[in-house]
Tab-separated table of C-alpha atoms and ligand atoms in Angstrom:
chain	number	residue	atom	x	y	z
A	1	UNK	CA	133.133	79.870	79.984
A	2	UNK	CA	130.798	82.060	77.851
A	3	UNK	CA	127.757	82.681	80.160
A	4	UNK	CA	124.115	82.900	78.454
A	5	UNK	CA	121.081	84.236	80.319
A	6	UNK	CA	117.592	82.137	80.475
A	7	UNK	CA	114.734	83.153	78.861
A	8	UNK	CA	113.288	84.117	81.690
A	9	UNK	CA	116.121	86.548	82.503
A	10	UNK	CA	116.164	87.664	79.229
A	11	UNK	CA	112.259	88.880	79.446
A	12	UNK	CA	112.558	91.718	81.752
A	13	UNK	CA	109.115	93.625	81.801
A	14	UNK	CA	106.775	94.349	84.209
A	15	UNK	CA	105.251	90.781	84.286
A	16	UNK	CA	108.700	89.867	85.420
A	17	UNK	CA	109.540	92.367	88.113
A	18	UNK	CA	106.139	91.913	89.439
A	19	UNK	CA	104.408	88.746	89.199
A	20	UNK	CA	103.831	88.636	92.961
A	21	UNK	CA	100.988	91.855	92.491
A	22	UNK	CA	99.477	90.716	88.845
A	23	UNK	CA	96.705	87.896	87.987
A	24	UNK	CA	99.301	85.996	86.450
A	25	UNK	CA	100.234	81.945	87.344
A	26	UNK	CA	103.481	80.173	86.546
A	27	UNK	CA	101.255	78.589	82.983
A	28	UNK	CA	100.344	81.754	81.872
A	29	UNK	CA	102.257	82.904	78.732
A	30	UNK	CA	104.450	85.813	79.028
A	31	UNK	CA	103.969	88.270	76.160
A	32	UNK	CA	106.963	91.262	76.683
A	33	UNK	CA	108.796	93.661	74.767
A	34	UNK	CA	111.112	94.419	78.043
A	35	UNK	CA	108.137	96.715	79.377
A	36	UNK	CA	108.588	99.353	82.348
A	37	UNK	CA	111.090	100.267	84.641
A	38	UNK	CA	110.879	103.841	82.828
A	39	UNK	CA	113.728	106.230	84.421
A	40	UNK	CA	111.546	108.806	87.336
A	41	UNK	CA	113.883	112.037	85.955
A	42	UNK	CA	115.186	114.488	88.834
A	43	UNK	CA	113.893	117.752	87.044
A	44	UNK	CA	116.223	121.187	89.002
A	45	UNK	CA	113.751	123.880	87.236
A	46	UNK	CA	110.800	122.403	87.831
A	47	UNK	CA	111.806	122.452	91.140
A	48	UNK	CA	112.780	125.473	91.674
A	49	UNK	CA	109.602	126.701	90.205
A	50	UNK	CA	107.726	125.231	93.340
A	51	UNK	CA	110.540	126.151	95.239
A	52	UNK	CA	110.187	125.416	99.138
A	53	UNK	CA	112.741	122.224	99.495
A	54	UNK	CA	110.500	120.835	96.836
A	55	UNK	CA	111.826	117.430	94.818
A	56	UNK	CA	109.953	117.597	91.349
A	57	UNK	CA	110.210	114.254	89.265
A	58	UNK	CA	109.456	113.223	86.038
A	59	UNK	CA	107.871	109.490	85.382
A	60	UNK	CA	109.250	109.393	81.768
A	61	UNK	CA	106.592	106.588	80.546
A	62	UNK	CA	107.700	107.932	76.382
A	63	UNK	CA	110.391	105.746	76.373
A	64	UNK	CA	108.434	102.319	77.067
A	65	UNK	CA	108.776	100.266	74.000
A	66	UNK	CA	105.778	101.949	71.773
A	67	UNK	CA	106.562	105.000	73.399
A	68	UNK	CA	104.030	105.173	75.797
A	69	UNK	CA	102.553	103.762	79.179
A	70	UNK	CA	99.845	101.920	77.297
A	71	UNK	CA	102.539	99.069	77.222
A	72	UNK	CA	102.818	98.386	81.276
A	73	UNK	CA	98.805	97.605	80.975
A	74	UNK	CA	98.820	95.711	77.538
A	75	UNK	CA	101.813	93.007	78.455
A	76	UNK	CA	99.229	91.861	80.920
A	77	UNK	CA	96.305	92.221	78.753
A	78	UNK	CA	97.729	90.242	76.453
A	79	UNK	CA	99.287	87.310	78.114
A	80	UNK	CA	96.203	86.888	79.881
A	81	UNK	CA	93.982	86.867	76.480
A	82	UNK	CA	96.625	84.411	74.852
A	83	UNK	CA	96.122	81.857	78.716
A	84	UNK	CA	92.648	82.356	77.231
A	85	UNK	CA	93.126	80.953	73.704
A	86	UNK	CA	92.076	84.313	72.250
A	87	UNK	CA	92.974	84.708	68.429
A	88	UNK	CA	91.980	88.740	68.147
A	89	UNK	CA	92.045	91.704	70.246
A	90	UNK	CA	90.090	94.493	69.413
A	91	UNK	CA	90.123	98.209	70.463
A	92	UNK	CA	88.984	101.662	70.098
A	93	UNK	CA	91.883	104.389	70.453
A	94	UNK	CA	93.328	107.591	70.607
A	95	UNK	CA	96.176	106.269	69.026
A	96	UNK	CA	98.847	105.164	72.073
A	97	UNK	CA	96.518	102.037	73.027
A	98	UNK	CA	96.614	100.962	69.384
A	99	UNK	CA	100.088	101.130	68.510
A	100	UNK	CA	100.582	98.929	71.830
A	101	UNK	CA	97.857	96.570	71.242
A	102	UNK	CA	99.185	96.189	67.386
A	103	UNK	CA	102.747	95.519	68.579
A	104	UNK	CA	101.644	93.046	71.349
A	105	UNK	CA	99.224	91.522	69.101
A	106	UNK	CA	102.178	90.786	66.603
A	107	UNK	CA	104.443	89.693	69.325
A	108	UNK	CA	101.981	87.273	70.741
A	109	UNK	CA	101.341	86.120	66.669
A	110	UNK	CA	97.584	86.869	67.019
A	111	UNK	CA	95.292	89.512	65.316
A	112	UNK	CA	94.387	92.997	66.128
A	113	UNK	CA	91.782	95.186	64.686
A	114	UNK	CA	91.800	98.760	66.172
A	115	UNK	CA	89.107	101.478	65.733
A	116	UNK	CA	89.982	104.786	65.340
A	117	UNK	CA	88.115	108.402	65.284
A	118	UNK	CA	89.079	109.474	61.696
A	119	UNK	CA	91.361	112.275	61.044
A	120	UNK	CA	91.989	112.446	64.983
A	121	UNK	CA	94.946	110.259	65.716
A	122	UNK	CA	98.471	111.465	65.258
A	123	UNK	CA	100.731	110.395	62.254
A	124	UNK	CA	103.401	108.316	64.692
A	125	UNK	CA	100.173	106.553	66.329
A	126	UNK	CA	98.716	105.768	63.280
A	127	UNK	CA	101.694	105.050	61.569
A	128	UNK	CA	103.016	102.443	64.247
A	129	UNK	CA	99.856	100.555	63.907
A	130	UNK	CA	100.397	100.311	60.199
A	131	UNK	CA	103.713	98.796	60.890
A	132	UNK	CA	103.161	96.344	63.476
A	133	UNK	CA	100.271	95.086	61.086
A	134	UNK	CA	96.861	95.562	62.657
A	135	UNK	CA	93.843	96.277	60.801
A	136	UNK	CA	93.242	99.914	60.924
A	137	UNK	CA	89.419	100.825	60.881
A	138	UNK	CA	88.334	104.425	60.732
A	139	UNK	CA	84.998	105.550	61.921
A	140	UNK	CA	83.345	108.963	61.328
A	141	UNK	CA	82.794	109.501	65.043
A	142	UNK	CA	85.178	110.282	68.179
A	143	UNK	CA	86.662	108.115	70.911
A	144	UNK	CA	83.350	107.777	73.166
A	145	UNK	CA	81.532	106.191	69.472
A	146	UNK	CA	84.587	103.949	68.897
A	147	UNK	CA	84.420	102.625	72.339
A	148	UNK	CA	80.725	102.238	72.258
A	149	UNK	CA	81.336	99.770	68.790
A	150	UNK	CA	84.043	98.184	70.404
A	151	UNK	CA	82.590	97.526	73.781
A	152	UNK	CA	79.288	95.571	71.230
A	153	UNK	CA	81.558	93.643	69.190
A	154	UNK	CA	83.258	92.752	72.675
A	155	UNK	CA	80.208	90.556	73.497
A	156	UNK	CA	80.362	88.346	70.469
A	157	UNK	CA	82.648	86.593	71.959
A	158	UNK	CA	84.653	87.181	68.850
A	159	UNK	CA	87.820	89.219	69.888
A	160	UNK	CA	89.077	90.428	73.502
A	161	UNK	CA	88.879	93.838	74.097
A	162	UNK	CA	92.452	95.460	75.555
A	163	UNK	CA	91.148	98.890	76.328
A	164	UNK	CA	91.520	99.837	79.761
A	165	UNK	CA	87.643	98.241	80.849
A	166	UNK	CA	89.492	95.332	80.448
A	167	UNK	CA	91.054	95.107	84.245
A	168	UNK	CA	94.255	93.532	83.225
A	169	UNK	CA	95.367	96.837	81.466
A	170	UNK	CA	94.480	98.520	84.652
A	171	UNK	CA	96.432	95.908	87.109
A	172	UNK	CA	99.805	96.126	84.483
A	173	UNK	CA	99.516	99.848	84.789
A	174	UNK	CA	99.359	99.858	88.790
A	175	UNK	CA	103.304	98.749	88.155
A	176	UNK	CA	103.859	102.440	87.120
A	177	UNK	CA	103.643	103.753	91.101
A	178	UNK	CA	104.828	100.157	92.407
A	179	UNK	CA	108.661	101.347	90.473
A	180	UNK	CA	107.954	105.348	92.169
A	181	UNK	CA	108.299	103.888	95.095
A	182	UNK	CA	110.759	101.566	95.042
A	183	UNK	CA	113.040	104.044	94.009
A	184	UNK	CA	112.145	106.849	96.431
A	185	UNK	CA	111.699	104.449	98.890
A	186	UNK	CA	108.093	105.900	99.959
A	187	UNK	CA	105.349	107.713	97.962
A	188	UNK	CA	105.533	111.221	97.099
A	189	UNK	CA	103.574	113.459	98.011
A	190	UNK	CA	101.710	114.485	95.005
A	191	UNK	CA	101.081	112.574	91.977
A	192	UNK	CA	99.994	114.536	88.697
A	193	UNK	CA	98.539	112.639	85.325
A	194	UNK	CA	97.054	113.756	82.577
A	195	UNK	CA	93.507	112.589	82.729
A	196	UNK	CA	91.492	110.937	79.286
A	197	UNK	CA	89.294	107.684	79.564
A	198	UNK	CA	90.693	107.678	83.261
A	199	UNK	CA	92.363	104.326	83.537
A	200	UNK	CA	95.986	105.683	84.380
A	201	UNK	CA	95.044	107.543	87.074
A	202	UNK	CA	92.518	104.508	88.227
A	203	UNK	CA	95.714	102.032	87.631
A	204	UNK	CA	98.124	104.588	89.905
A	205	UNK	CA	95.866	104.994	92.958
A	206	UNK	CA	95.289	101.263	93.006
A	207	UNK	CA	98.992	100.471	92.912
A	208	UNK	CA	99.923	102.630	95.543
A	209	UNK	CA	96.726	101.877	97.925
A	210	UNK	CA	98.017	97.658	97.127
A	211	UNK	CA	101.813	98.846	98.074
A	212	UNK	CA	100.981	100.487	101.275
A	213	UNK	CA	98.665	97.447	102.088
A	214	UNK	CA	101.839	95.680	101.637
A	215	UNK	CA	103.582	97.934	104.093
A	216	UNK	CA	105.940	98.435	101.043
A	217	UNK	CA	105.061	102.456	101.459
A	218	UNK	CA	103.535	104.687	104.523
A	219	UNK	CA	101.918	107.010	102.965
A	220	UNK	CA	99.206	107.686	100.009
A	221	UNK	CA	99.440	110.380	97.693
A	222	UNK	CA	97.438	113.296	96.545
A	223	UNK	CA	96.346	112.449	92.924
A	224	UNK	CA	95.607	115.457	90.655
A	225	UNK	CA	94.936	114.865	87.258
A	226	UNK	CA	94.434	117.302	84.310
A	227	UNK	CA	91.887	116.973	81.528
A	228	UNK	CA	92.093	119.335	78.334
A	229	UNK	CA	89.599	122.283	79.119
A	230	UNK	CA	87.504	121.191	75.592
A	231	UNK	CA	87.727	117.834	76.484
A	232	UNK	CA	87.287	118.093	80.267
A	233	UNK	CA	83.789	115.553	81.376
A	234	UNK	CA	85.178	115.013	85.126
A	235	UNK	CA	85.872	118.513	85.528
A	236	UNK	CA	82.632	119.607	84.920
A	237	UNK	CA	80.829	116.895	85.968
A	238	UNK	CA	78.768	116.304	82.257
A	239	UNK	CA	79.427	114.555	79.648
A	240	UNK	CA	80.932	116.211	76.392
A	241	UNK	CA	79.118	114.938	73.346
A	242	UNK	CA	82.022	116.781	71.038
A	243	UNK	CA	85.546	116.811	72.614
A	244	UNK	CA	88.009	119.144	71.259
A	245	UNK	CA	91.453	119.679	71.977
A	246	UNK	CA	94.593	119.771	70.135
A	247	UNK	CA	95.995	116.881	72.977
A	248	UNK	CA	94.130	114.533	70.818
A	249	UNK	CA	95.514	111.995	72.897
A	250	UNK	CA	92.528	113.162	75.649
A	251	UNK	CA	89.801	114.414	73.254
A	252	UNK	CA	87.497	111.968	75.536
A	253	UNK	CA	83.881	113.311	76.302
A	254	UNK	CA	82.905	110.291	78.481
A	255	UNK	CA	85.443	108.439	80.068
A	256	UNK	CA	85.120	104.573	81.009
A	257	UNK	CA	86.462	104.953	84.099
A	258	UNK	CA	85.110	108.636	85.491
A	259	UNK	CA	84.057	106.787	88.721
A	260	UNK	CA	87.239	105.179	89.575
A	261	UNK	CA	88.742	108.371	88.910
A	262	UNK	CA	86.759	110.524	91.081
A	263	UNK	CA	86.634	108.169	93.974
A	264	UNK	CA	90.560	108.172	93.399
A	265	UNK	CA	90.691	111.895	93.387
A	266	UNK	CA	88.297	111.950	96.308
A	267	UNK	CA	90.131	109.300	98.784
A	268	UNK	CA	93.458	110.705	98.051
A	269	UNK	CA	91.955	114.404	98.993
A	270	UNK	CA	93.406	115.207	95.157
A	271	UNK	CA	91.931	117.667	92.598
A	272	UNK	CA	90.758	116.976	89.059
A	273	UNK	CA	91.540	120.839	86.764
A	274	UNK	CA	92.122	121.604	83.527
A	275	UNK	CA	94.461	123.449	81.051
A	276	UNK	CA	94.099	125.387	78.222
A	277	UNK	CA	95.509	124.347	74.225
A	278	UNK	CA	97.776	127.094	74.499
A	279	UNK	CA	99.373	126.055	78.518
A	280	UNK	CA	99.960	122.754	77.088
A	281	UNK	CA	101.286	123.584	74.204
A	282	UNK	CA	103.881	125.583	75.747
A	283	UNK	CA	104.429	123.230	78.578
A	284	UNK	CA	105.664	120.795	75.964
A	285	UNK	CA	108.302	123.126	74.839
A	286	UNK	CA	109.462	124.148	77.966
A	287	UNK	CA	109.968	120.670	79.186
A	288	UNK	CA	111.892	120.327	76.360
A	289	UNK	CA	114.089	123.030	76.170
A	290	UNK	CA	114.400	123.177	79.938
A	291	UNK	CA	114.346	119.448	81.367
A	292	UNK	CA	115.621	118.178	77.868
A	293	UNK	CA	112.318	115.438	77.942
A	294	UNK	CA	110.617	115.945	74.741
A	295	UNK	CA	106.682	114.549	75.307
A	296	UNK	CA	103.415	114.206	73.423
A	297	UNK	CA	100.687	117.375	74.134
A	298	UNK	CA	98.908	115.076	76.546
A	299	UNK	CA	101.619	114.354	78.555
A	300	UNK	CA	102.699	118.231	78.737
A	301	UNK	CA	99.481	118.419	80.258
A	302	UNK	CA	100.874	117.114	83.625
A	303	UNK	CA	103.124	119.740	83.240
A	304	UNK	CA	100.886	122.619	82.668
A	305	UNK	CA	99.126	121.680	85.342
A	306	UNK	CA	101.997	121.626	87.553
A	307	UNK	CA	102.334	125.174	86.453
A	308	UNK	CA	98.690	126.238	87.238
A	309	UNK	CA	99.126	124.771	90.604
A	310	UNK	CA	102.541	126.729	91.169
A	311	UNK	CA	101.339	130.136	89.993
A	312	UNK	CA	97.187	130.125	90.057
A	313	UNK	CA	95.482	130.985	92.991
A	314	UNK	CA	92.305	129.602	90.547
A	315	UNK	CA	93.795	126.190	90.341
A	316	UNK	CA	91.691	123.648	91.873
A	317	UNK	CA	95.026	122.425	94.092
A	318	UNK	CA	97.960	125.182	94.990
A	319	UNK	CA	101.221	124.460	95.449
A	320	UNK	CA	101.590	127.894	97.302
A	321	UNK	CA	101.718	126.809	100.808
A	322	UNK	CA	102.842	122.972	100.005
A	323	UNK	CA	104.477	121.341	102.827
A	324	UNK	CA	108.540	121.930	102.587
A	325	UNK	CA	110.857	119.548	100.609
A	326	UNK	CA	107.547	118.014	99.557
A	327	UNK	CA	108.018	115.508	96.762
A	328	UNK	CA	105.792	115.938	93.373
A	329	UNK	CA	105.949	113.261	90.701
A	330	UNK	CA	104.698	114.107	87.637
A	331	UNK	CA	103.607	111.307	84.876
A	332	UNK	CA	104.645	112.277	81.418
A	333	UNK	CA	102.753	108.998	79.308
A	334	UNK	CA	103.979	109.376	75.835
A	335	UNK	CA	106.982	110.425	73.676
A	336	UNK	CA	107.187	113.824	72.059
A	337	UNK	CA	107.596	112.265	68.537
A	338	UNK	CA	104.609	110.121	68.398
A	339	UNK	CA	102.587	113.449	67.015
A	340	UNK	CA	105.541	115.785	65.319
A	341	UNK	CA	102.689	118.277	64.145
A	342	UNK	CA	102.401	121.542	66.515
A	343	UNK	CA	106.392	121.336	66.642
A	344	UNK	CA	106.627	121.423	62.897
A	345	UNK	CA	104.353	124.233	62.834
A	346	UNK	CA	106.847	126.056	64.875
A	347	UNK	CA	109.778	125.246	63.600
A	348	UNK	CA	111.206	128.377	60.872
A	349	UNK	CA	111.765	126.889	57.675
A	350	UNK	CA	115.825	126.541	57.305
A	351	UNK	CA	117.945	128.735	55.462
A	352	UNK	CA	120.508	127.236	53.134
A	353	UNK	CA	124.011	128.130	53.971
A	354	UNK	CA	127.294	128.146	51.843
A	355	UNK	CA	129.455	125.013	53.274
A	356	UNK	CA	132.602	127.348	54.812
A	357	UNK	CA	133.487	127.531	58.223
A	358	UNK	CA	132.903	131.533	58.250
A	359	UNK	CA	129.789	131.388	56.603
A	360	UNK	CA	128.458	128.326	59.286
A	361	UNK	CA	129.837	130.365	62.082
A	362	UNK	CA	127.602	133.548	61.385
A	363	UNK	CA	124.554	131.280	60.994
A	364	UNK	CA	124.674	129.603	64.603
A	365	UNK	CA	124.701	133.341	66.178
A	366	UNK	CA	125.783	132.264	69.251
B	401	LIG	N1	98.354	110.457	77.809
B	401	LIG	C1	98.449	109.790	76.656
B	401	LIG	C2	99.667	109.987	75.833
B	401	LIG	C3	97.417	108.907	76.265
B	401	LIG	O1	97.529	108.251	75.115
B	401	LIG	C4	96.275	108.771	77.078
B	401	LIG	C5	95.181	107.909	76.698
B	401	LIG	C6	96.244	109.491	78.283
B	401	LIG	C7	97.298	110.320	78.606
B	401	LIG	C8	95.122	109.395	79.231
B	401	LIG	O2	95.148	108.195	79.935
B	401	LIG	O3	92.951	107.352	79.254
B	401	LIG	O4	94.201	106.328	81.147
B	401	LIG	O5	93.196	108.598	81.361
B	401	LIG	N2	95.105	107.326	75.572
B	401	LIG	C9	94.081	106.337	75.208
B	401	LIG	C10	94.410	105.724	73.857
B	401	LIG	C11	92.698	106.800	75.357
B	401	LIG	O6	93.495	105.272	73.160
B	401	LIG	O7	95.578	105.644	73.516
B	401	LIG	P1	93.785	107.568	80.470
């Protein structure tokens, strides 16, 4: 006989898989789009890079279902707002947290109004809250002055905000190092994250400090997260009234979580550092055309960080004398095509060729 799977089988997210760890109850409506369990990618040449025994591996949060990690936290946020009888969610955004809040706003059939820093936010971003129907308000400010409005309009009571101050983003994002260590069994060593209004790597530390309090892992990781050196308030330890970087993703002058981030950085004996425009830039392209994982310039910033800490004896943590076979995760949080723009500007406009097989075969070069 044909089989057919429940509906609970059928949603598979991160409510799902782990229930046990979140503030959900058996009433509480489950809003999903099949969230989570991203693949953690074996990467050989990062490895080698580090070299000493050392197991480099890529958290590949681009391919959750609006592209980026924003949808581990927002599954949560939003079930929880629905248990709540909430009718609109509201949020200020670089982009990723809108496009998730839009799509899990439409899923749950309830209104979203996003605020966004005009001109900032990459076509895909922008584009995917278009489609998924929210209503699109653009301020003449940055991230830190949409926040601010959002946080205000928060208190009316009118709308639930699904940024990450709202601690069911940060408890669904915790599931991101619950799934590292499931599959390597323990927690690696090192954990690096691109760093912006700081939830992510709030959400991480918390998830592994609740899965070693669960005896689930032994060990704690170093976190060491990179902000964009325009955009880099933890770094240097001041607020930055005007943010600039091309990772527009992190153009953040005054994150909402810088505490939680520092305490995280501090307890796990991590480092906070930053990278230049021009290392991320071309750590996006070589994880592409070396790991074949094509991410947004935020998420290369992992990467160039990994780089610094590999080759810099400036970098705020070095890799130089790491332990041997030492295991390094990094956290790549959004897909490449979300924000197509510094690719396009490198790509060589294409010549037209005649259609023959000769003529094709002296194009490639090869
Ligand atoms: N990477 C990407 C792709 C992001 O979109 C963000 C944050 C971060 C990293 C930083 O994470 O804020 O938890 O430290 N994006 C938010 C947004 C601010 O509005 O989409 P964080």
């Amino acid at each position: 006989m044909h089989s057919t799977t429940t509906k609970s089988q059928r949603s598979c997210g991160v409510i799902e898989r782990y229930r046990e760890f979140l503030p959900v109850s058996p009433t509480t409506p489950v809003i999903s789009l099949s969230e989570g369990s991203t693949p953690l990618i074996y990467c050989p040449r990062l490895s080698e890079r580090v070299g000493r025994g050392c197991e480099v591996l890529v958290k590949n949060e681009g391919v959750n279902p609006t592209g980026s990690f924003k949808d581990r936290g927002m599954t949560v946020a939003v079930s929880k707002a629905l248990e709540r009888g909430t009718t609109a969610l509201i949020c200020a955004s670089t982009g990723n947290t809108s496009a998730s809040a839009a799509a899990y706003a439409a899923r749950a059939g309830i209104s979203c109004a996003v605020i966004l820093p005009a001109g900032k936010i990459a076509t895909g971003k922008l584009l995917q809250a278009f489609a998924y129907g929210a209503k699109i308000v653009a301020i003449d400010g940055n991230f830190d002055d949409a926040l601010r409005i959002v946080r205000e309009l928060g208190e009316t009571g009118d709308f639930t905000i699904v940024n990450s101050i709202n601690p069911d983003r940060l408890a669904g994002q915790k599931t991101g190092a619950f799934e590292i260590v499931d599959e390597l069994g323990d927690t690696p060593d090192f954990h690096l994250l691109p760093v912006g209004n700081a939830g992510n790597i709030t959400a991480y530390w918390a998830g592994y400090r609740e899965y070693r309090a669960h005896q689930r892992a032994t060990k704690l990781p170093a976190m060491i997260g990179f902000q964009a050196a325009g955009a880099a308030p933890i770094f240097y330890d001041r607020r930055i009234d005007k943010p600039e970087t091309i990772a527009s993703a992190i153009r953040i002058g005054n994150p909402a979580s810088w505490k939680q981030a520092c305490a995280a950085i501090l307890e796990s004996g991590g480092a906070i550092d930053v990278v230049s425009d021009e290392e991320i830039l071309s750590a996006q392209v070589w994880l592409a055309q070396h790991e074949g994982i094509f991410v947004e310039l935020a998420s290369a910033a992992s990467i160039a960080g990994f780089f610094q800490c590999c080759d810099s004896d400036k970098a705020a943590y070095s890799f130089r004398k790491i332990r041997e076979g030492s295991r390094i995760v990094c956290t790549v949080t959004g897909h490449g095509l979300k924000d197509p723009d510094a690719i396009i500007r490198q790509m060589k406009e294409l010549k037209l060729i005649a259609a023959t097989v000769m003529d094709v075969r002296r194009a490639i070069e090869l």
